[in-house]
Coordinates of C-alpha atoms in Angstrom, one line a residue:
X1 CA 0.0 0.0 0.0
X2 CA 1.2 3.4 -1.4
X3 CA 2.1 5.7 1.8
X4 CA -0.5 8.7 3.0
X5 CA 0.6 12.2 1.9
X6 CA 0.6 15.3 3.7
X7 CA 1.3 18.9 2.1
X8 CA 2.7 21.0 3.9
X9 CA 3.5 24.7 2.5
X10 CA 6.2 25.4 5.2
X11 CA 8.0 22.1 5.3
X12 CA 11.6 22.7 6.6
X13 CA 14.8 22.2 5.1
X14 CA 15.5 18.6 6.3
X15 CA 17.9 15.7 5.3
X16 CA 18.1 12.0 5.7
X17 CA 18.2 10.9 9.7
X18 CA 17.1 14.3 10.9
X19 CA 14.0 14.8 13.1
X20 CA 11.3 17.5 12.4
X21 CA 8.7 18.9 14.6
X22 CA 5.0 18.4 12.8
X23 CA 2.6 21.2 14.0
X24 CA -1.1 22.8 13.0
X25 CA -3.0 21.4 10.6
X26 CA -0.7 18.7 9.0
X27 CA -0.2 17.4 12.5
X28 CA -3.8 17.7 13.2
X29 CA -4.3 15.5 10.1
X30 CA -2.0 12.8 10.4
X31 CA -3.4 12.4 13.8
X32 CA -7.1 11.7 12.7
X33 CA -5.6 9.6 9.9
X34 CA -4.5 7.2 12.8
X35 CA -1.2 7.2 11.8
X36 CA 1.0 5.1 14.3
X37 CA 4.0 5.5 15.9
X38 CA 7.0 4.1 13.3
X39 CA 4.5 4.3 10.5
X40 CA 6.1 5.7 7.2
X41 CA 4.5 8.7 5.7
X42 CA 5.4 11.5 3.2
X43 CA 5.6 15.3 4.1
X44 CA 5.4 16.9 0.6
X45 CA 5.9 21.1 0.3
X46 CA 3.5 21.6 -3.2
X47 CA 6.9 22.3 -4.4
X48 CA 8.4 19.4 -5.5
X49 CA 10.1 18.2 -2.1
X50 CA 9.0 14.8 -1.0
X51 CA 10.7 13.6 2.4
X52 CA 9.7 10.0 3.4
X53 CA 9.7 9.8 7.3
X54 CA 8.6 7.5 10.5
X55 CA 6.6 9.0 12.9
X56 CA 8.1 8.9 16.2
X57 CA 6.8 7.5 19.3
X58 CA 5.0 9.8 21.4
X59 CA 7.1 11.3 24.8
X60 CA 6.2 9.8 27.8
X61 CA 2.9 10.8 29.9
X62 CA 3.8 13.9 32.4
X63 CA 4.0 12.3 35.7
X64 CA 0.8 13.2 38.4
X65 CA 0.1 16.5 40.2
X66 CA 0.4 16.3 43.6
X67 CA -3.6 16.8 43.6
X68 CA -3.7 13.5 41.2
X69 CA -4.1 15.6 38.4
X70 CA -1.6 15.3 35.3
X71 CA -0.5 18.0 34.0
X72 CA -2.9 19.8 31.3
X73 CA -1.4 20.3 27.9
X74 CA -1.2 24.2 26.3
X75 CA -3.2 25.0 23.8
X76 CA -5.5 22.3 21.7
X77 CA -4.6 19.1 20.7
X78 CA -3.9 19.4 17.1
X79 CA -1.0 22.4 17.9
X80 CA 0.8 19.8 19.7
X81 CA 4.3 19.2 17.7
X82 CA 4.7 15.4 16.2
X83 CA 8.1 14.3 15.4
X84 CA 8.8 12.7 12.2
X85 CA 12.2 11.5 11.8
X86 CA 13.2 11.9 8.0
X87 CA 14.2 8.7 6.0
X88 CA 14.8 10.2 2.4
X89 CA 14.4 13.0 0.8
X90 CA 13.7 13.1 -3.2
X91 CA 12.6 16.4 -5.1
X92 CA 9.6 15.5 -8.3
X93 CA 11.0 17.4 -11.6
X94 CA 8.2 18.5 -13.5
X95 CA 6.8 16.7 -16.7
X96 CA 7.4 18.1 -20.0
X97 CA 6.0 19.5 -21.7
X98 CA 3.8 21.1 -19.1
X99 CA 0.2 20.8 -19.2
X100 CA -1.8 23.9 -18.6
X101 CA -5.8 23.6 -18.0
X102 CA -7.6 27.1 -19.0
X103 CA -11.0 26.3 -17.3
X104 CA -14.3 28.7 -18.0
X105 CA -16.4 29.6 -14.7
X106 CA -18.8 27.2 -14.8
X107 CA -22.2 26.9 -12.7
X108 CA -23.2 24.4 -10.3
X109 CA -19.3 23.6 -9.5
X110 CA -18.5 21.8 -12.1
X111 CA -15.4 24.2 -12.4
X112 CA -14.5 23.3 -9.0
X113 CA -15.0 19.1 -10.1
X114 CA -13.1 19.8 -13.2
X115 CA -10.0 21.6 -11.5
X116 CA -9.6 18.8 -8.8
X117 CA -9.8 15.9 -11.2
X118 CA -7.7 17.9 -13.4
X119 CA -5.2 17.7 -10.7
X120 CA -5.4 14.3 -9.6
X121 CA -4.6 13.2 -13.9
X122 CA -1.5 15.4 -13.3
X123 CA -1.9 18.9 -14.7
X124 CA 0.6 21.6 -14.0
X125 CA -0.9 24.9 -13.8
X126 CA -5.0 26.3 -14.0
X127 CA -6.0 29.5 -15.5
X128 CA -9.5 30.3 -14.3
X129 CA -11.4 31.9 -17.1
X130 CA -14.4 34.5 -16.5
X131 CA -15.7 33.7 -20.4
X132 CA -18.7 35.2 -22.2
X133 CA -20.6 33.2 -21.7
X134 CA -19.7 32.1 -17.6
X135 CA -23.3 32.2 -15.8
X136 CA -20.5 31.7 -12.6
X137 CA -19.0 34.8 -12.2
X138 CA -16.8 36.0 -9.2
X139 CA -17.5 39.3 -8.4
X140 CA -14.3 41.6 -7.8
X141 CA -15.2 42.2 -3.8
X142 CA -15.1 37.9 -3.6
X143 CA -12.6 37.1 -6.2
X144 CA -9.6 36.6 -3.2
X145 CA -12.3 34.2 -1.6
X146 CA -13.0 32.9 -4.3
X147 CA -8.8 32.6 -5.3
X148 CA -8.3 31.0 -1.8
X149 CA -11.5 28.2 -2.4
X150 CA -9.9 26.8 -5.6
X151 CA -6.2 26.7 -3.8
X152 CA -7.4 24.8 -1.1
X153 CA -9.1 22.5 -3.7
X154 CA -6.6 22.0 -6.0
X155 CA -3.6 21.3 -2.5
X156 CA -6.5 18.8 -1.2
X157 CA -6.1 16.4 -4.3
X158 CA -2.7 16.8 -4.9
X159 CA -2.1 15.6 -1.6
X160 CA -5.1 12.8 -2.3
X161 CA -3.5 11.8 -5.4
X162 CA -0.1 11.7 -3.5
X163 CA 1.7 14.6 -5.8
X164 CA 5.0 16.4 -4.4
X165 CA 3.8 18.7 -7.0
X166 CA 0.9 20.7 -6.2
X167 CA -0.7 22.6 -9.5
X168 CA 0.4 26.5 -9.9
X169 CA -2.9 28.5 -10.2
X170 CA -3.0 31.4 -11.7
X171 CA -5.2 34.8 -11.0
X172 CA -8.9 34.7 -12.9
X173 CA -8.1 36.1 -16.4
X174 CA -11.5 38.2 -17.5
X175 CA -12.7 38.1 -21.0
X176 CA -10.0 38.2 -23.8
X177 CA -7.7 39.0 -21.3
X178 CA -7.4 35.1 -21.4
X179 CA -5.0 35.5 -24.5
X180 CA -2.3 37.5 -22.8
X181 CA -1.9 34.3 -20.9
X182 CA -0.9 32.4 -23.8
X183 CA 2.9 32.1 -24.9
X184 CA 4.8 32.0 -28.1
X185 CA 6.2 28.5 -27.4
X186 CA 2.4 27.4 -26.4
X187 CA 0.8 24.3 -28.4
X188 CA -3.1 25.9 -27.8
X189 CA -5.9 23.5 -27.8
X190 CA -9.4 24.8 -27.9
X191 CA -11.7 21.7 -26.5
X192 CA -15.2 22.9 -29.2
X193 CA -18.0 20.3 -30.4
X194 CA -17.6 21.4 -33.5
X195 CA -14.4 20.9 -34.4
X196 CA -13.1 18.9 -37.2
X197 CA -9.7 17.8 -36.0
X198 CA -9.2 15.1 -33.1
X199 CA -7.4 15.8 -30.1
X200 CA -6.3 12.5 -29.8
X201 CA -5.5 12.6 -33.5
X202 CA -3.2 15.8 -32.6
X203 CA -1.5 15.0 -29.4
X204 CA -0.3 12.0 -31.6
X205 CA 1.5 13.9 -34.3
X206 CA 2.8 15.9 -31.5
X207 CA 4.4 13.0 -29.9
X208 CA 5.8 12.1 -33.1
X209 CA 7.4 15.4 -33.9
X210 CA 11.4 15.7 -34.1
X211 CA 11.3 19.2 -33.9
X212 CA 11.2 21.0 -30.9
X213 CA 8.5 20.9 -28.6
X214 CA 6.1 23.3 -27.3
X215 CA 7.2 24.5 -24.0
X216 CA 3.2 24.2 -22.4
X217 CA 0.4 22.0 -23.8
X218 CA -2.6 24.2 -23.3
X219 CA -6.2 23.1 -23.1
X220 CA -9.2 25.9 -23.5
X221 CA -12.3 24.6 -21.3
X222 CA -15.5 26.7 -22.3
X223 CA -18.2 27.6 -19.6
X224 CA -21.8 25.0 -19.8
X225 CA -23.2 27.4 -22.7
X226 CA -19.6 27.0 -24.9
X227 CA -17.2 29.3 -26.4
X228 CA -18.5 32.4 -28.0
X229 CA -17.7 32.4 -31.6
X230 CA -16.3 35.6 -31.0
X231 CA -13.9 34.3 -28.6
X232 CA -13.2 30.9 -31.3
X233 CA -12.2 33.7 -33.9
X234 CA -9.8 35.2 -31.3
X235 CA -8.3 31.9 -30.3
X236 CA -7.5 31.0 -33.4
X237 CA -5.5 34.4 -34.5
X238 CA -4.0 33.6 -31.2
X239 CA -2.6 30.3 -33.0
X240 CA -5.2 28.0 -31.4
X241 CA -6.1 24.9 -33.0
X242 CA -10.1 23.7 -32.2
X243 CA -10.6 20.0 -31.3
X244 CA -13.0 17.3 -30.8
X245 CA -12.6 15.1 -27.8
X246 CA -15.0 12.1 -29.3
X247 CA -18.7 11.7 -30.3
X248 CA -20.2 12.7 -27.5
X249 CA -20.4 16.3 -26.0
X250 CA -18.5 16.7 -22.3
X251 CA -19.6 18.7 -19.4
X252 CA -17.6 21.5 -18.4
X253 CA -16.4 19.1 -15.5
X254 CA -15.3 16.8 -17.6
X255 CA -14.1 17.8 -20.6
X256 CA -10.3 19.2 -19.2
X257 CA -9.8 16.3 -17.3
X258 CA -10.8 13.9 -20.0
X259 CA -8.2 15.9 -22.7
X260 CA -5.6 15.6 -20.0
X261 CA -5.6 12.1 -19.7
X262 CA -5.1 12.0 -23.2
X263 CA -2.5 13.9 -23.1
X264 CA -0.7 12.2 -20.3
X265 CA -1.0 8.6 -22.3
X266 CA 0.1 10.7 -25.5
X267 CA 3.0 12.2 -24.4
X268 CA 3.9 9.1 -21.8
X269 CA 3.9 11.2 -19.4
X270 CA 2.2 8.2 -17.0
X271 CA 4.9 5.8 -18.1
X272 CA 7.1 4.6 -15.2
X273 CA 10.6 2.6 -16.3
X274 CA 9.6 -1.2 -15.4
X275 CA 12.3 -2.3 -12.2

């Protein structure tokens, strides 16, 4: 059995066979978790830094009061420090090329679906996209709550899906301020029902290629109502090639994650060397 994963965003430098001190949340989770003293465990940062540790067994009970009491611990429970004493310590490079999700605001959360299965498949960074035709908007006054919602989200199934790598998410991009996020060395995939190429068809040729290789691999998500032909038009000055994912038409949580896995097999991004 693979071992549980916990991210935490202020991991401390540590090497192999030294001890760190586990506090807040992380050690609040491993806790309910039940994990047991000299049961291995990774501490991941979101970064890239994975260190592979034991948990140490608890210090011994405070001896009695002299009213029979024992001593009362500070503060609550979860704030008490675990040690974790620190077996390896391995960094995850990122995949190339990187995969980028563009995903519309989409009603009913099926952005917020889309964006965590996006990250368990393995996507690299989200670009939330306030498109014309988003019913889901997030008003300026709520966008930072809104901002925070989708980090929390997106650090929740990276540590599910057991990533040292948590996704980068970008700020909401408004309108056709979507294509300032787009680069030069970008291979731009517009995900549109009626579309005449495949993607599957495409991230083939693009695994064939000699030449060099787009830096990003970036997929275009429209809102429940579509893409705007407007916006189409634009995408494609941009450089953007349209494509069809298969027969049938995807929701707007479904359709990112289902072109990333594509794009992961594609690319053999999921391939591990056999041992």
């Amino acid at each position: 059995m693979t071992r549980s994963v916990f991210l935490d965003r202020e991991l401390p430098l540590a090497h192999a066979g030294e001890t760190v001190d586990v506090t807040g949340p992380v050690a609040h989770h491993i806790r309910v978790t039940r994990i047991g003293a000299e049961e291995e465990f990774d501490l991941v940062d979101g970064a890239g830094r994975r260190l592979r540790c034991v948990l140490a067994a608890p210090a011994a009970a405070a001896p009695a009061q002299d009213d029979g009491r024992r001593s009362r611990r500070r503060g609550k429970d979860g704030e008490k420090p675990l040690r974790a004493h620190v077996l390896d310590v391995t960094r995850e490079a990122p995949g190339a090329p990187r995969l980028v999700l563009v995903q519309a605001l989409a009603k009913a959360g099926r952005d917020e679906q889309a964006i965590e299965s996006a990250t368990e498949i393995g996507v690299d960074l989200i670009v939330p996209w306030a498109a014309a035709r988003s019913i889901a908007a997030w008003p300026a006054a709520k966008e930072e709550r809104a901002v925070a919602k989708w980090r929390s989200l997106l650090d929740t199934a990276a540590q599910q899906s057991r990533r040292a790598l948590a996704p980068e998410l970008e700020p909401l991009a408004r309108g056709s301020a979507v294509l300032d996020r787009l680069r030069e060395t970008d291979r731009v995939l517009v995900l549109h029902e009626e579309a005449s190429d495949h993607l599957a068809d495409v991230l083939e040729e693009l695994a064939q290629e000699t030449g060099t290789a787009p830096e990003r691999i970036v997929l275009i998500v429209g809102p429940e109502g579509g893409l705007a032909p407007e916006e189409i038009d634009a995408l494609r000055e941009a450089g953007a090639t349209p494509v069809l994912l298969g027969p049938t038409v995807l929701r707007a949580s479904s359709a990112g994650p289902a072109g990333l896995a594509l794009a992961q097999a594609a690319l053999g991004r999921w391939r591990r060397p056999l041992r």
